[in-house]
Amino acid sequence: MLSLKPAFLLLLGSLVSQDAFAFSGSNHVQLLGPQSVNLWKLDNTHSLPKAPYQTDFATEGSVSVQVPLRGSLPYFPTRWFEQPLDHFSNSSETFKQRYWINTRHYEAGSGAPVIVIDGGETSGEDRLPFLDTGIADILANATGGIGVVLEHRYYGESIPVRDLSTDSLRWLNNAQSAADSANFMAHVKFPGIKEDLTASNTPWIYYGGSYAGARAAHMRVLYPNLAFGAIASTVTHASIENWEYMEIIRNAADPKCSAHLEKSIKTIDSLLAIPQLKRQLKGLFGLADLEHDEDFASLIESPLGSWQAKNWNPEVGSTRWEEFCEALDKPIFGHPDLLLNTTAFYDHDTGMVTLPGGLEVDLSVLNYARYIRENYVSRCPIADGATVEQCFGTYEDSQFQGISLDETWRLWVFQVCTEWGYFSTAPPEGHPRIVSNLLTLDYESKICRQAFPAGKHFKVPHLPNVTAVNVLGDFNIEADRLAIIDGEVDPWKPCTPHSEYARDRKDTINKPFKLIPGGVHHYDENGLRRRSDEPPQIRKIHEEIVEFVTEWLKDWRASDVDV
C-alpha cells in the first residue's frame, strides 16, 4: 500500500494511491486477491472508458497505496543513473534508473541537504507533485536544499529486464532496491551542479510513504552512513495475513455505513451457504454465472479499498468511499430495482425485501448489488462476447501467466508473494466483519502459485518470507534521526509502529513519532503551494517536519560521515 501500492499493496498496491492502485505507468495494484488483477486487466486491455473506481483500484488494499496526483504536472527533466542489475554478484549487467530533481531552492555551498523521495511501487512520475508542492519542496524551501524523486527498480521506466517471468523478477527485492538507493546517494553527480552533493559531503534526508516509507526507515537502519536522516510515513511490519486493514475501516467509517456493511455481509454469507438461493443472490449483483463463491466475495470487497484513497485535499482525494456509503443507504422509495419488479415485497419493520423465488435480503444488500453492477460488473465487455466468468473468475491459471513488460500488475504482486504478504483475509471467527468469511489465506494467496511458476533460477516461496522485512526493525524500528509519521485512521496503521501491537514511545526531535489526527494514508506527503491554505492538522505536521529536520541538520558534520 504497503499498493505493498502495498499489499497492498502491499500496498500493496499502494498503496495503490494518492489512490494507491496505480501500477507502473500510473497505476498501483491493490492486494485484494487475484480479483484485483482481473479489474486491472479490464481497465488496461479493453478500449473502454475508464471506470470512476480506477484510481481507487490503485489503492484498494495496496500498501502503496498513494493516489497519483492528477492535473498538470510541473516539468522536471528526466535524468538517468546507471545501476548494477545485481549488487551482490560479479555480474557486469546494468540498467538505467530514472530520477528527477528540483533545484529551485538550491543554495550552493551552504551545506543544505538533498531530500530524496523514494518512488516506491509505482512510476516515479506519480511522485512528481511531491517534488513540486509536497514534502520535498517544503523541506527544500526551508533548508535551501535539493529535492529528488528516485524511481524504484522495475517500475515506471527503470526496467532492468526484458520480460516479467519468475526468473526475471528475482532481482526485485528489498536488498537490491536498498542497494540501488545507497549506490545512487554515494555516487550521483547532478547535472548542472558543480559541487559534490554525494552523501559523503552532503546530508541526505530520505522520505517515503507507504511501502516507500518502509524503505526510508530501512535506509536509515541499513545505510546510516548515507541516509543522515529519514522520514517514514510507513508500514514496517510485513504480515502474511492482514485482516486488520478492514477492521480500521469498520471502526473509522460512519457507523451507519459500517452497520449496512456488517448486515449485508452477514446476509450474503448465510445465503451463499444455501445452494438453492445462492445463484439468485449472485444474480442480484449481475454475477449469477460466476462459478466460485470466493470470486464473488472478492469482487464485492473491492469498493472497501476506496477508503485508502481519501485525502485531505479534495482536489486530489477520492470521494468514492462516500459515494459507496450513500449508495448503501438509498431509501426504498423509488428504488429502481423494485420499480422493475412489482412482485417484490418490502417489510418496513424489518427492512427486509422478499424477492420472487423466496430470496429475502436486507435493503442494503439490494443497494450493494446495484452498486457492484454499475461500477464493477459493467466493466465486463459482455456485448463483445465476454462472460462474467472470463472477466471475474480466478481459477484459470493461464490468465495470470502473461510475462510481457505490459503486465505491470506482476511487480507488486511478486513483492507481496516473496517478502511482504498482506493477504486481505476475513477476521477471526466470531469477530464483527465487513468482508465475507470466504476470503481465506488459501484463496487470497493462490495467485502467487498461479502467476509465478518455478523458474530455472528462482522459486517463489509457498508463503512470503516476511522475516526479510521484519528483521530490519518491524514494529519497533528505531534510529536517531528517523521520524515515524502515520495516520490515525489509515487502514495500514496496524502494520506500522503506531499499531496496537507495537510498544508505546515518546515523540522527540531526535526520534519523532507522530500520528496525524483523522489522517489516512501518508497525509504528510502532499501539500499546497500556499501552506496557509492547508488544513490545520496538515499545516501542523509540515511545520513539525521542518522543525525537526532543521534541528537534525545542526548536527551535520561532513567529516564525521565515513562512506
XYZ file of C-alpha atoms in Angstrom:
563
model
C 0.000 0.000 0.000
C 2.136 -1.170 1.595
C -0.220 -0.893 -3.385
C 2.889 -3.152 -0.774
C 0.853 0.111 -3.607
C 1.371 -2.201 -0.910
C -0.261 -5.337 -0.165
C -1.078 -3.850 -0.668
C -0.457 -3.043 -1.612
C 1.371 -4.242 -0.411
C 0.367 -1.985 -0.827
C 0.307 -3.081 -1.663
C -0.750 -1.774 -4.059
C -0.017 1.067 -2.843
C -0.577 1.862 -1.949
C -2.010 1.861 -4.593
C -2.688 5.997 -4.012
C -2.910 9.174 -3.786
C -5.329 6.326 -4.975
C -2.994 3.603 -4.186
C -3.646 1.364 -7.112
C -1.533 2.694 -9.826
C 0.883 0.336 -11.439
C 3.878 1.194 -13.463
C 2.842 3.924 -15.784
C 0.264 5.385 -13.447
C -1.402 2.551 -11.552
C -0.591 0.613 -8.333
C -2.053 -2.796 -7.727
C -4.212 -3.340 -4.720
C -3.878 -6.510 -2.778
C -7.384 -7.807 -2.500
C -6.509 -11.138 -4.031
C -6.387 -12.250 -7.649
C -9.679 -10.454 -8.331
C -7.757 -7.190 -8.274
C -5.724 -8.329 -11.239
C -8.914 -9.062 -13.165
C -10.031 -5.485 -12.613
C -6.640 -4.188 -13.683
C -6.838 -6.240 -16.857
C -10.327 -4.977 -17.677
C -9.191 -1.380 -17.434
C -5.924 -1.908 -19.271
C -6.694 -4.379 -22.056
C -10.052 -3.204 -23.364
C -10.800 0.014 -25.220
C -13.473 1.050 -22.761
C -13.905 4.318 -20.878
C -12.166 4.243 -17.518
C -14.434 3.479 -14.591
C -14.722 6.002 -11.769
C -13.134 3.476 -9.425
C -9.982 3.093 -11.463
C -7.923 5.433 -9.334
C -9.299 3.727 -6.243
C -8.322 0.450 -7.857
C -4.817 1.633 -7.474
C -5.318 1.936 -3.778
C -7.690 -0.727 -2.871
C -5.788 -2.755 -0.373
C -2.437 -1.879 -1.812
C 0.276 -0.870 0.533
C 1.160 1.834 -1.806
C -1.142 2.602 -1.744
C -0.712 6.947 -2.550
C -3.141 8.163 -5.143
C -1.297 9.651 -8.089
C -1.997 13.376 -8.079
C -3.728 14.368 -11.270
C -3.808 17.649 -13.134
C -0.991 19.426 -14.908
C 2.395 18.340 -13.651
C 5.451 20.554 -13.404
C 8.263 19.947 -15.822
C 11.312 18.367 -14.300
C 13.728 16.906 -16.886
C 14.189 13.162 -16.698
C 17.641 12.075 -15.531
C 19.258 8.644 -15.549
C 21.672 6.839 -13.244
C 23.390 3.576 -14.127
C 22.854 0.766 -11.606
C 24.129 -2.809 -11.386
C 21.400 -5.346 -12.025
C 22.741 -7.409 -9.116
C 24.614 -5.566 -6.374
C 25.675 -8.810 -4.728
C 27.429 -10.660 -7.542
C 30.226 -10.076 -10.019
C 27.785 -9.649 -12.893
C 28.529 -6.722 -15.208
C 24.894 -6.243 -16.251
C 23.451 -2.788 -15.569
C 20.258 -0.834 -16.105
C 19.229 2.817 -16.134
C 17.367 4.130 -13.096
C 15.225 7.203 -13.617
C 15.207 10.257 -11.355
C 14.172 13.916 -11.289
C 15.497 16.918 -9.357
C 14.093 20.244 -8.180
C 16.800 22.882 -7.741
C 14.599 25.983 -7.430
C 15.570 26.497 -3.764
C 19.175 25.298 -4.023
C 21.780 27.447 -2.263
C 25.216 26.382 -3.500
C 27.916 25.935 -0.887
C 25.513 26.203 2.034
C 25.729 22.582 3.145
C 21.989 22.278 2.563
C 20.516 18.788 2.283
C 19.340 16.608 -0.541
C 15.778 15.446 0.123
C 15.026 12.263 -1.786
C 11.554 10.807 -2.230
C 11.514 7.066 -2.815
C 9.303 6.240 -5.783
C 8.008 3.022 -4.259
C 5.819 0.599 -6.171
C 4.706 2.947 -8.931
C 6.067 5.047 -11.750
C 8.254 7.808 -10.356
C 6.170 10.250 -12.386
C 3.366 9.732 -9.889
C 5.587 11.286 -7.195
C 6.451 14.465 -9.103
C 3.726 16.545 -7.424
C 5.507 15.950 -4.111
C 8.640 17.361 -5.704
C 6.714 20.450 -6.790
C 4.421 21.345 -3.875
C 4.699 18.396 -1.485
C 7.139 17.335 1.187
C 10.319 17.516 -0.929
C 9.609 21.096 -1.951
C 8.563 22.089 1.570
C 11.867 20.856 3.012
C 13.991 22.187 0.147
C 12.402 25.598 0.559
C 13.052 25.600 4.299
C 16.680 24.454 4.019
C 17.970 25.700 0.661
C 18.310 22.109 -0.445
C 17.544 19.998 -3.490
C 14.535 17.745 -3.949
C 14.848 14.401 -5.743
C 12.431 11.674 -6.809
C 14.158 8.331 -7.309
C 12.219 5.703 -9.240
C 12.216 2.159 -7.866
C 13.806 -0.605 -9.928
C 11.361 -2.407 -12.263
C 8.753 0.375 -12.016
C 7.978 3.147 -14.482
C 10.852 3.160 -16.977
C 13.554 1.836 -14.623
C 13.180 -1.609 -16.113
C 16.226 -3.900 -15.950
C 14.803 -6.961 -17.748
C 13.134 -7.975 -20.989
C 10.145 -9.787 -19.500
C 8.445 -10.305 -16.153
C 8.901 -14.047 -15.733
C 9.674 -15.538 -12.336
C 13.378 -15.685 -13.149
C 13.455 -12.132 -14.496
C 11.834 -10.805 -11.312
C 14.354 -12.387 -8.958
C 16.251 -9.088 -8.557
C 13.094 -7.314 -7.357
C 13.568 -7.439 -3.605
C 14.296 -5.280 -0.576
C 18.026 -5.834 -0.506
C 18.605 -4.965 -4.177
C 16.384 -1.871 -4.110
C 18.034 -0.580 -0.926
C 21.439 -1.095 -2.547
C 20.208 0.937 -5.548
C 19.410 3.864 -3.279
C 22.702 3.579 -1.444
C 24.698 3.486 -4.679
C 22.780 6.490 -6.014
C 23.364 8.533 -2.843
C 27.046 7.690 -2.764
C 27.869 8.402 -6.421
C 25.301 10.575 -8.225
C 26.512 13.744 -9.944
C 23.617 16.113 -10.532
C 23.633 17.773 -13.975
C 24.445 21.471 -13.876
C 25.718 21.380 -10.278
C 29.451 21.621 -9.771
C 29.734 20.853 -6.078
C 29.854 17.303 -4.797
C 26.453 16.532 -3.298
C 27.009 12.850 -2.661
C 26.230 11.501 0.784
C 29.839 11.784 1.926
C 29.697 15.567 1.521
C 26.046 16.485 1.980
C 23.325 15.428 4.410
C 20.670 13.321 2.692
C 17.150 13.113 4.111
C 15.287 10.073 2.813
C 11.486 10.246 2.610
C 8.943 7.573 1.733
C 5.223 6.953 2.097
C 3.609 3.510 2.492
C 5.881 0.759 1.104
C 8.355 3.502 0.211
C 8.084 4.618 3.839
C 9.338 1.250 4.984
C 12.205 1.685 2.556
C 13.010 5.081 4.052
C 13.159 3.568 7.540
C 15.239 0.657 6.246
C 17.719 3.009 4.576
C 18.366 4.764 7.884
C 18.957 1.366 9.544
C 20.914 -0.340 6.746
C 22.935 2.641 5.493
C 23.213 5.116 8.389
C 26.424 6.494 6.883
C 24.494 7.570 3.767
C 20.979 8.383 4.968
C 21.716 11.124 7.508
C 18.022 11.245 8.357
C 14.812 9.589 7.228
C 11.097 10.305 7.381
C 8.916 7.245 7.160
C 5.169 7.524 6.654
C 5.160 3.876 6.794
C 4.406 0.191 7.035
C 7.347 -1.532 8.703
C 5.645 -4.765 9.707
C 5.195 -7.356 6.965
C 2.393 -9.803 7.684
C 1.125 -12.941 5.988
C -2.494 -12.067 6.778
C -3.823 -8.531 7.079
C -7.439 -8.762 8.271
C -6.891 -5.698 10.472
C -6.903 -3.479 7.359
C -10.685 -3.839 7.089
C -11.098 -3.550 10.855
C -9.713 0.001 10.811
C -12.247 0.890 8.118
C -15.113 -0.768 10.004
C -14.377 1.230 13.142
C -13.497 4.564 11.496
C -16.294 4.777 8.938
C -19.651 6.377 9.589
C -21.460 3.949 11.945
C -24.472 3.748 9.649
C -22.264 2.710 6.713
C -20.438 0.116 8.802
C -23.757 -1.249 10.040
C -25.028 -1.576 6.472
C -21.876 -3.460 5.509
C -21.940 -5.784 8.523
C -25.595 -6.602 7.972
C -25.127 -7.078 4.215
C -22.162 -9.403 4.584
C -23.913 -11.474 7.253
C -26.887 -11.923 4.917
C -24.711 -12.633 1.894
C -22.622 -15.284 3.659
C -25.729 -17.028 5.013
C -27.345 -17.122 1.561
C -24.185 -18.359 -0.144
C -24.408 -21.385 2.139
C -27.846 -22.304 0.684
C -27.330 -23.927 -2.762
C -30.855 -23.234 -3.998
C -30.601 -19.498 -3.193
C -27.011 -18.500 -3.885
C -27.412 -18.294 -7.666
C -30.332 -15.909 -7.215
C -28.249 -13.860 -4.776
C -25.345 -13.630 -7.207
C -27.833 -12.701 -9.911
C -28.769 -9.561 -7.988
C -25.159 -8.460 -8.393
C -25.087 -9.391 -12.083
C -22.870 -12.382 -11.279
C -25.201 -15.377 -11.481
C -22.795 -17.198 -13.800
C -19.687 -16.629 -11.671
C -18.771 -20.178 -10.704
C -16.822 -19.805 -7.463
C -18.342 -18.153 -4.400
C -14.893 -16.943 -3.345
C -14.593 -14.914 -6.556
C -17.967 -13.351 -5.848
C -16.926 -12.485 -2.274
C -13.659 -10.996 -3.536
C -15.294 -8.797 -6.155
C -17.855 -7.303 -3.780
C -14.997 -6.486 -1.381
C -13.437 -4.155 -3.949
C -15.200 -0.870 -3.015
C -13.803 -1.026 0.508
C -10.353 -0.140 -0.781
C -11.592 3.330 -1.667
C -11.233 4.341 1.993
C -7.481 4.466 1.454
C -7.963 6.879 -1.443
C -9.320 9.613 0.812
C -7.157 12.706 1.081
C -7.332 15.993 2.953
C -7.076 17.853 -0.356
C -10.437 17.383 -2.137
C -8.827 18.183 -5.489
C -6.757 15.007 -5.352
C -8.588 12.788 -2.866
C -11.187 10.308 -3.997
C -14.825 10.624 -2.906
C -15.605 7.033 -3.842
C -15.959 5.888 -0.244
C -18.631 8.474 0.500
C -20.422 7.616 -2.731
C -20.374 3.921 -1.848
C -21.821 4.577 1.611
C -24.516 6.819 0.155
C -25.427 4.052 -2.284
C -25.815 1.526 0.545
C -28.184 3.898 2.344
C -30.600 4.581 -0.514
C -34.231 4.513 0.690
C -36.862 2.087 -0.522
C -38.959 4.845 -2.092
C -38.414 4.920 -5.838
C -35.779 2.152 -5.708
C -35.148 1.300 -9.381
C -34.746 -2.449 -8.778
C -38.127 -2.650 -7.025
C -39.923 -0.447 -9.547
C -38.986 -3.035 -12.182
C -40.235 -5.897 -10.023
C -43.820 -5.395 -8.861
C -43.930 -8.789 -7.108
C -41.231 -7.873 -4.583
C -42.314 -7.131 -1.011
C -40.663 -4.725 1.446
C -41.210 -5.061 5.185
C -40.879 -1.591 6.720
C -40.482 -3.031 10.214
C -37.541 -5.331 9.449
C -36.026 -3.547 6.439
C -36.112 -6.837 4.520
C -37.050 -7.256 0.865
C -38.631 -10.512 -0.312
C -37.988 -11.250 -3.969
C -39.595 -13.777 -6.297
C -38.259 -17.265 -5.653
C -38.164 -16.790 -1.901
C -34.938 -14.797 -1.657
C -35.091 -12.437 1.303
C -32.398 -9.761 1.696
C -31.818 -6.519 3.546
C -32.468 -3.380 1.538
C -28.760 -2.586 1.971
C -27.934 -5.808 0.068
C -30.137 -4.665 -2.796
C -28.315 -1.327 -2.783
C -24.931 -3.072 -2.556
C -25.840 -5.242 -5.544
C -26.792 -2.265 -7.664
C -23.522 -0.501 -6.825
C -21.447 -3.537 -7.815
C -23.358 -3.978 -11.076
C -22.964 -0.350 -12.075
C -19.363 0.189 -11.011
C -17.662 -3.189 -11.448
C -19.668 -5.728 -13.425
C -20.259 -3.054 -16.044
C -16.561 -3.254 -16.867
C -17.005 -6.712 -18.355
C -17.457 -6.336 -22.162
C -20.380 -8.745 -22.367
C -21.602 -7.052 -25.546
C -18.342 -8.158 -27.162
C -18.905 -11.780 -26.191
C -17.175 -11.903 -22.803
C -18.695 -13.779 -19.863
C -18.614 -12.861 -16.185
C -16.539 -15.991 -15.565
C -13.949 -14.796 -18.087
C -13.934 -11.329 -16.511
C -14.065 -12.232 -12.818
C -13.134 -15.885 -12.490
C -9.729 -16.500 -10.890
C -9.258 -20.253 -11.121
C -7.781 -20.440 -14.613
C -4.026 -20.317 -14.045
C -3.162 -19.274 -17.593
C -4.902 -15.902 -17.236
C -2.227 -14.837 -14.742
C 0.837 -16.130 -16.571
C 1.500 -13.464 -19.196
C 5.062 -12.235 -18.737
C 5.345 -9.275 -21.117
C 6.509 -5.931 -19.764
C 2.937 -4.678 -20.179
C 1.785 -6.957 -17.344
C 2.910 -4.452 -14.733
C 0.492 -5.821 -12.109
C 3.039 -8.625 -11.657
C 5.577 -6.332 -9.989
C 3.947 -5.528 -6.673
C 2.240 -8.926 -6.552
C 5.678 -10.543 -6.856
C 6.941 -8.460 -3.938
C 3.901 -9.446 -1.904
C 4.357 -13.104 -2.719
C 8.061 -13.153 -1.880
C 8.598 -10.776 1.060
C 5.620 -8.628 2.102
C 2.414 -10.659 2.386
C -0.604 -8.539 3.378
C -3.190 -11.008 2.140
C -6.552 -9.451 2.932
C -8.348 -12.261 4.747
C -11.543 -12.342 6.792
C -11.209 -11.590 10.519
C -11.136 -14.395 13.100
C -14.308 -16.401 13.650
C -16.850 -14.534 15.763
C -15.341 -11.124 15.082
C -17.540 -8.394 13.526
C -16.740 -8.098 9.843
C -17.432 -6.156 6.676
C -15.984 -8.799 4.329
C -17.001 -12.370 3.614
C -15.660 -15.272 5.658
C -14.867 -16.961 2.337
C -11.749 -14.785 1.993
C -9.256 -17.295 3.314
C -5.472 -17.246 3.144
C -5.501 -20.066 0.613
C -7.788 -18.114 -1.726
C -6.056 -14.775 -1.308
C -2.562 -16.201 -1.834
C -3.294 -18.616 -4.668
C -2.275 -16.024 -7.254
C 1.316 -16.490 -6.069
C 1.218 -20.105 -7.193
C -0.691 -19.272 -10.362
C 1.314 -16.290 -11.580
C 4.842 -17.341 -10.673
C 5.651 -20.939 -11.565
C 9.121 -22.023 -10.541
C 11.829 -20.744 -12.842
C 15.254 -22.116 -13.602
C 16.948 -19.711 -11.172
C 14.244 -18.725 -8.710
C 11.247 -20.234 -6.942
C 8.621 -18.168 -5.132
C 8.178 -19.497 -1.576
C 4.926 -21.155 -0.540
C 4.283 -18.130 1.680
C 6.246 -14.868 1.634
C 9.423 -14.639 3.673
C 8.231 -11.719 5.802
C 11.257 -12.176 8.058
C 13.344 -10.473 5.357
C 11.365 -7.293 6.138
C 10.694 -7.671 9.835
C 14.304 -8.413 10.775
C 15.068 -4.770 9.948
C 13.064 -3.495 12.913
C 9.434 -4.476 12.480
C 7.047 -2.521 14.735
C 9.923 -1.288 16.862
C 12.215 0.041 14.147
C 14.140 2.938 15.637
C 17.197 5.086 14.997
C 18.454 8.575 15.664
C 17.048 10.990 13.082
C 14.381 8.536 11.968
C 10.889 10.060 12.031
C 7.782 7.867 12.077
C 4.592 9.554 10.834
C 1.263 7.750 10.481
C -2.438 8.495 10.072
C -4.946 7.948 12.839
C -7.424 6.104 10.581
C -5.026 4.716 7.979
C -6.094 1.118 7.260
C -2.372 0.313 7.218
C -1.845 1.576 10.778
C -1.925 -1.992 12.210
C 1.274 -2.635 10.217
C 3.088 0.495 11.412
C 4.965 1.437 14.597
C 1.694 3.089 15.711
C -0.033 -0.301 15.693
C -1.791 -1.562 18.794
C 0.706 -4.439 18.587
C 3.677 -2.069 18.909
C 5.156 -0.603 22.070
C 4.430 2.989 23.059
C 7.182 5.506 22.507
C 7.833 9.188 23.018
C 7.815 11.849 20.334
C 11.157 13.683 20.372
C 13.114 15.899 17.984
C 15.748 13.201 17.546
C 13.195 10.411 17.105
C 9.900 11.991 16.001
C 6.857 9.791 16.452
C 3.713 11.464 15.138
C 0.127 10.489 14.439
C -1.937 12.784 12.206
C -5.471 13.273 13.630
C -8.010 11.977 11.139
C -5.172 11.079 8.776
C -5.437 8.237 6.302
C -2.543 7.156 4.055
C 0.661 9.273 4.233
C -1.249 12.523 4.564
C 2.009 14.401 5.115
C 3.399 13.759 1.612
C 1.327 16.179 -0.452
C 0.968 19.893 0.158
C -0.362 23.140 -1.255
C 1.660 25.898 -2.863
C 0.259 28.243 -0.235
C 0.856 26.398 3.003
C -1.533 28.711 4.842
C -4.385 27.133 2.860
C -3.672 23.642 4.207
C -5.981 22.213 6.912
C -4.670 22.835 10.452
C -3.505 19.275 11.098
C -1.614 19.152 7.785
C -0.065 22.569 8.233
C 0.966 21.468 11.732
C 2.652 18.230 10.597
C 4.504 20.079 7.821
C 5.720 22.680 10.328
C 6.851 19.930 12.689
C 8.728 18.144 9.900
C 10.550 21.350 9.000
C 11.343 21.897 12.679
C 12.897 18.513 13.373
C 14.776 18.320 10.070
C 16.216 21.782 10.708
C 17.354 20.619 14.132
C 18.873 17.457 12.694
C 20.916 19.472 10.212
C 22.588 21.341 13.049
C 24.309 18.034 13.887
C 25.686 17.556 10.387
C 29.438 17.329 10.128
C 30.686 16.134 6.766
C 33.949 14.995 8.324
C 32.027 12.654 10.627
C 30.487 10.737 7.758
C 32.583 7.808 6.643
C 31.257 6.412 3.357
